[in-house]
Amino acid sequence: MIGFKNTHNQPVYVNRAQVLYVMPFEEDVSVIALAVAGTGGKPLTIHVRGSVELVSSKLSGMPVSAPSR
């Protein structure tokens, strides 16, 4: 299980085997779609803090360098 913070700063844990895709929502917030049926049979989604690159790297187990500013 991979730990993230949702947009309310609560810890959420994701099983990387259930991740369908990760997409951007707004700056430093990403949406993770899971292979779990939500309302209407659509994939369950959660909003987590972090860019798509950061979230994807955590899910893949690869370290990501800090962004240059």
Tab-separated table of N, CA and C in Angstrom:
chain	number	residue	atom	x	y	z
A	1	MET	N	0.842	-1.169	0.000
A	1	MET	CA	0.000	0.000	0.000
A	1	MET	C	0.898	1.247	0.000
A	2	ILE	N	0.535	2.196	-0.826
A	2	ILE	CA	1.286	3.433	-0.957
A	2	ILE	C	0.474	4.553	-0.306
A	3	GLY	N	1.107	5.312	0.573
A	3	GLY	CA	0.431	6.364	1.304
A	3	GLY	C	0.469	7.708	0.602
A	4	PHE	N	-0.647	8.403	0.628
A	4	PHE	CA	-0.784	9.755	0.095
A	4	PHE	C	-1.582	10.582	1.088
A	5	LYS	N	-1.650	11.875	0.860
A	5	LYS	CA	-2.542	12.766	1.601
A	5	LYS	C	-3.612	13.220	0.620
A	6	ASN	N	-4.888	13.139	1.031
A	6	ASN	CA	-5.928	13.647	0.146
A	6	ASN	C	-6.001	15.167	0.286
A	7	THR	N	-6.935	15.785	-0.394
A	7	THR	CA	-7.009	17.247	-0.391
A	7	THR	C	-7.493	17.812	0.940
A	8	HIS	N	-7.901	16.945	1.872
A	8	HIS	CA	-8.278	17.372	3.223
A	8	HIS	C	-7.187	17.010	4.233
A	9	ASN	N	-5.983	16.693	3.710
A	9	ASN	CA	-4.815	16.318	4.512
A	9	ASN	C	-5.025	15.062	5.351
A	10	GLN	N	-5.905	14.188	4.906
A	10	GLN	CA	-6.103	12.904	5.575
A	10	GLN	C	-5.283	11.848	4.840
A	11	PRO	N	-4.684	10.917	5.560
A	11	PRO	CA	-3.917	9.870	4.886
A	11	PRO	C	-4.847	8.905	4.144
A	12	VAL	N	-4.458	8.544	2.935
A	12	VAL	CA	-5.156	7.526	2.151
A	12	VAL	C	-4.103	6.565	1.627
A	13	TYR	N	-4.469	5.325	1.490
A	13	TYR	CA	-3.536	4.296	1.028
A	13	TYR	C	-4.095	3.631	-0.212
A	14	VAL	N	-3.216	3.432	-1.190
A	14	VAL	CA	-3.610	2.915	-2.491
A	14	VAL	C	-2.828	1.645	-2.787
A	15	ASN	N	-3.535	0.629	-3.238
A	15	ASN	CA	-2.905	-0.599	-3.714
A	15	ASN	C	-2.541	-0.368	-5.177
A	16	ARG	N	-1.254	-0.332	-5.470
A	16	ARG	CA	-0.824	-0.005	-6.835
A	16	ARG	C	-1.381	-0.977	-7.876
A	17	ALA	N	-1.738	-2.199	-7.490
A	17	ALA	CA	-2.300	-3.161	-8.442
A	17	ALA	C	-3.704	-2.761	-8.886
A	18	GLN	N	-4.370	-1.878	-8.147
A	18	GLN	CA	-5.726	-1.468	-8.492
A	18	GLN	C	-5.797	-0.128	-9.224
A	19	VAL	N	-4.656	0.500	-9.480
A	19	VAL	CA	-4.652	1.805	-10.139
A	19	VAL	C	-4.869	1.638	-11.638
A	20	LEU	N	-5.903	2.334	-12.146
A	20	LEU	CA	-6.150	2.335	-13.594
A	20	LEU	C	-5.348	3.430	-14.277
A	21	TYR	N	-5.425	4.639	-13.722
A	21	TYR	CA	-4.672	5.756	-14.289
A	21	TYR	C	-4.559	6.883	-13.271
A	22	VAL	N	-3.610	7.790	-13.541
A	22	VAL	CA	-3.400	8.995	-12.738
A	22	VAL	C	-3.473	10.164	-13.706
A	23	MET	N	-4.248	11.194	-13.338
A	23	MET	CA	-4.354	12.362	-14.212
A	23	MET	C	-4.344	13.638	-13.377
A	24	PRO	N	-3.935	14.756	-13.992
A	24	PRO	CA	-3.897	16.015	-13.246
A	24	PRO	C	-5.299	16.539	-12.983
A	25	PHE	N	-5.477	17.228	-11.871
A	25	PHE	CA	-6.743	17.875	-11.552
A	25	PHE	C	-6.530	19.388	-11.506
A	26	GLU	N	-5.614	19.829	-10.685
A	26	GLU	CA	-5.190	21.219	-10.632
A	26	GLU	C	-3.756	21.212	-10.140
A	27	GLU	N	-3.155	22.383	-9.991
A	27	GLU	CA	-1.749	22.429	-9.591
A	27	GLU	C	-1.531	21.693	-8.278
A	28	ASP	N	-0.622	20.740	-8.297
A	28	ASP	CA	-0.248	19.920	-7.143
A	28	ASP	C	-1.381	19.066	-6.583
A	29	VAL	N	-2.372	18.750	-7.421
A	29	VAL	CA	-3.435	17.803	-7.050
A	29	VAL	C	-3.647	16.869	-8.232
A	30	SER	N	-3.663	15.575	-7.953
A	30	SER	CA	-3.875	14.566	-8.986
A	30	SER	C	-5.074	13.696	-8.634
A	31	VAL	N	-5.632	13.075	-9.654
A	31	VAL	CA	-6.741	12.148	-9.478
A	31	VAL	C	-6.205	10.751	-9.756
A	32	ILE	N	-6.476	9.828	-8.837
A	32	ILE	CA	-6.128	8.429	-9.039
A	32	ILE	C	-7.437	7.676	-9.260
A	33	ALA	N	-7.544	6.990	-10.393
A	33	ALA	CA	-8.715	6.165	-10.681
A	33	ALA	C	-8.368	4.724	-10.335
A	34	LEU	N	-9.259	4.077	-9.602
A	34	LEU	CA	-9.020	2.715	-9.138
A	34	LEU	C	-9.937	1.713	-9.838
A	35	ALA	N	-9.482	0.490	-9.929
A	35	ALA	CA	-10.267	-0.587	-10.526
A	35	ALA	C	-11.256	-1.120	-9.504
A	36	VAL	N	-12.055	-0.198	-8.967
A	36	VAL	CA	-13.097	-0.500	-7.995
A	36	VAL	C	-14.322	0.279	-8.455
A	37	ALA	N	-15.454	-0.384	-8.558
A	37	ALA	CA	-16.655	0.290	-9.047
A	37	ALA	C	-17.196	1.252	-8.000
A	38	GLY	N	-17.455	2.473	-8.434
A	38	GLY	CA	-18.088	3.474	-7.590
A	38	GLY	C	-19.534	3.637	-8.018
A	39	THR	N	-20.082	4.793	-7.779
A	39	THR	CA	-21.456	5.090	-8.156
A	39	THR	C	-21.649	4.924	-9.664
A	40	GLY	N	-22.693	4.226	-10.036
A	40	GLY	CA	-22.997	4.034	-11.456
A	40	GLY	C	-22.046	3.094	-12.164
A	41	GLY	N	-21.228	2.365	-11.424
A	41	GLY	CA	-20.312	1.415	-12.039
A	41	GLY	C	-19.045	2.034	-12.593
A	42	LYS	N	-18.867	3.338	-12.403
A	42	LYS	CA	-17.658	4.011	-12.883
A	42	LYS	C	-16.522	3.781	-11.889
A	43	PRO	N	-15.264	3.923	-12.353
A	43	PRO	CA	-14.133	3.727	-11.436
A	43	PRO	C	-14.171	4.706	-10.269
A	44	LEU	N	-13.840	4.214	-9.111
A	44	LEU	CA	-13.709	5.056	-7.924
A	44	LEU	C	-12.495	5.944	-8.114
A	45	THR	N	-12.613	7.221	-7.778
A	45	THR	CA	-11.482	8.142	-7.904
A	45	THR	C	-11.221	8.821	-6.568
A	46	ILE	N	-9.950	9.147	-6.344
A	46	ILE	CA	-9.579	9.924	-5.163
A	46	ILE	C	-8.666	11.063	-5.613
A	47	HIS	N	-8.778	12.194	-4.950
A	47	HIS	CA	-7.929	13.353	-5.215
A	47	HIS	C	-6.834	13.365	-4.162
A	48	VAL	N	-5.592	13.389	-4.621
A	48	VAL	CA	-4.453	13.374	-3.705
A	48	VAL	C	-3.537	14.549	-3.990
A	49	ARG	N	-2.784	14.924	-2.973
A	49	ARG	CA	-1.819	16.014	-3.124
A	49	ARG	C	-0.592	15.512	-3.872
A	50	GLY	N	-0.119	16.310	-4.816
A	50	GLY	CA	1.082	15.972	-5.583
A	50	GLY	C	0.815	16.027	-7.072
A	51	SER	N	1.851	16.348	-7.816
A	51	SER	CA	1.750	16.381	-9.274
A	51	SER	C	1.611	14.960	-9.809
A	52	VAL	N	1.194	14.853	-11.052
A	52	VAL	CA	1.061	13.539	-11.692
A	52	VAL	C	2.399	12.813	-11.684
A	53	GLU	N	3.485	13.546	-11.933
A	53	GLU	CA	4.809	12.930	-11.962
A	53	GLU	C	5.168	12.356	-10.593
A	54	LEU	N	4.893	13.116	-9.533
A	54	LEU	CA	5.199	12.665	-8.181
A	54	LEU	C	4.348	11.454	-7.800
A	55	VAL	N	3.053	11.536	-8.046
A	55	VAL	CA	2.142	10.439	-7.700
A	55	VAL	C	2.502	9.179	-8.496
A	56	SER	N	2.729	9.335	-9.787
A	56	SER	CA	3.088	8.186	-10.621
A	56	SER	C	4.396	7.554	-10.171
A	57	SER	N	5.363	8.386	-9.790
A	57	SER	CA	6.645	7.833	-9.359
A	57	SER	C	6.502	7.082	-8.035
A	58	LYS	N	5.677	7.599	-7.116
A	58	LYS	CA	5.451	6.882	-5.856
A	58	LYS	C	4.787	5.535	-6.131
A	59	LEU	N	3.855	5.519	-7.059
A	59	LEU	CA	3.155	4.273	-7.382
A	59	LEU	C	4.073	3.267	-8.073
A	60	SER	N	5.022	3.763	-8.856
A	60	SER	CA	5.935	2.864	-9.554
A	60	SER	C	7.121	2.456	-8.692
A	61	GLY	N	7.322	3.180	-7.589
A	61	GLY	CA	8.442	2.858	-6.703
A	61	GLY	C	9.738	3.538	-7.110
A	62	MET	N	9.673	4.414	-8.111
A	62	MET	CA	10.856	5.116	-8.576
A	62	MET	C	10.942	6.478	-7.899
A	63	PRO	N	12.125	6.870	-7.404
A	63	PRO	CA	12.258	8.200	-6.794
A	63	PRO	C	12.183	9.295	-7.831
A	64	VAL	N	11.662	10.436	-7.431
A	64	VAL	CA	11.570	11.597	-8.312
A	64	VAL	C	12.377	12.717	-7.690
A	65	SER	N	13.121	13.452	-8.511
A	65	SER	CA	13.902	14.560	-7.981
A	65	SER	C	12.981	15.752	-7.747
A	66	ALA	N	13.384	16.624	-6.857
A	66	ALA	CA	12.588	17.821	-6.560
A	66	ALA	C	12.570	18.715	-7.793
A	67	PRO	N	11.418	19.357	-8.067
A	67	PRO	CA	11.350	20.243	-9.243
A	67	PRO	C	12.244	21.467	-9.049
A	68	SER	N	12.865	21.895	-10.122
A	68	SER	CA	13.703	23.084	-10.040
A	68	SER	C	12.808	24.310	-10.204
A	69	ARG	N	13.118	25.328	-9.470
A	69	ARG	CA	12.296	26.557	-9.520
A	69	ARG	C	13.128	27.720	-9.902
